[in-house]
Amino acid sequence: MTAQPALTLEIQPLTREAFAPFGELIEASDAVQHFTINAGNTERYHDLARIEPGPDGRVIVSIFRGQPRTLPFTVQMMERHPKASQAFIPMSGKPYLVVVAPAGNPPAAQDLKVFLARGDQGVNYATGVWHHPLLALETVSDFIVIDRSGPGHNCDEVQLDTPGLIPALRS
């Protein structure tokens, strides 16, 4: 059996509208509800993501330290969390990639969307949305991860029949 050639994937900027089918964008922007608190010293960007721990789950906060990936990069697998959402909030201020596919049946390469996230943008993957594990760029990068702890299996992984190829970033 010969390996399928990789399908080249387009990298697009991460925006609230483009990411909406997969979850929520977490960022401080004028597009979200915000107001001044703490005697005028702090601007609160309010209720940015719906964290769903699922039945019998509880919300936990972890730090993931991602090793940098080199582009071009071949996407060969995807994962999903069928019981709960999972939020990634960068702490290192560096860009990273987000690869997603709609919830439901295991994805094919043509179902994948690739977003370039700025170092000040986080994402909250909706329950069941297919995504690639952390894709840090440039340097080792830390992320606050808010997800579920609880009984039952909450991570499905699939291998893609045809891999997806993320090209090098254009300068």
Coordinates of N, CA, C and O in Angstrom, one line a residue, residues 4 10 20 30 37 73-74 93 144 162 164 166:
Q4 N -0.4 8.0 0.8 CA -1.1 9.1 0.1 C -0.2 10.3 0.2 O 0.3 10.6 1.3
E10 N -4.1 25.5 3.9 CA -4.0 26.9 3.9 C -4.0 27.4 5.3 O -4.8 27.0 6.2
A20 N -15.5 30.4 15.1 CA -16.8 30.2 15.7 C -17.3 28.7 15.6 O -17.9 28.2 16.5
D30 N -12.2 44.9 21.5 CA -13.4 45.7 21.5 C -14.7 45.0 21.1 O -15.8 45.4 21.4
I37 N -13.0 48.0 36.1 CA -13.2 47.6 37.5 C -12.0 48.1 38.4 O -11.1 48.7 37.8
F73 N 5.1 21.3 8.3 CA 4.7 20.3 9.3 C 3.6 19.4 8.7 O 2.6 19.9 8.1
T74 N 3.7 18.1 8.9 CA 2.7 17.2 8.4 C 1.8 16.8 9.5 O 2.2 16.2 10.5
G93 N 3.6 34.6 24.9 CA 3.5 35.7 23.9 C 3.9 35.4 22.5 O 4.2 36.3 21.7
I144 N -1.6 28.1 29.6 CA -2.6 27.7 30.6 C -3.7 26.9 29.8 O -4.2 27.3 28.8
T162 N -5.2 10.5 4.6 CA -4.3 11.3 3.8 C -3.8 12.4 4.8 O -4.6 13.1 5.4
G164 N -2.2 16.0 6.1 CA -2.3 17.4 5.7 C -0.9 18.0 5.9 O -0.2 17.8 6.9
I166 N 1.2 21.5 6.4 CA 1.1 22.9 6.8 C 2.4 23.5 6.2 O 3.5 23.1 6.6

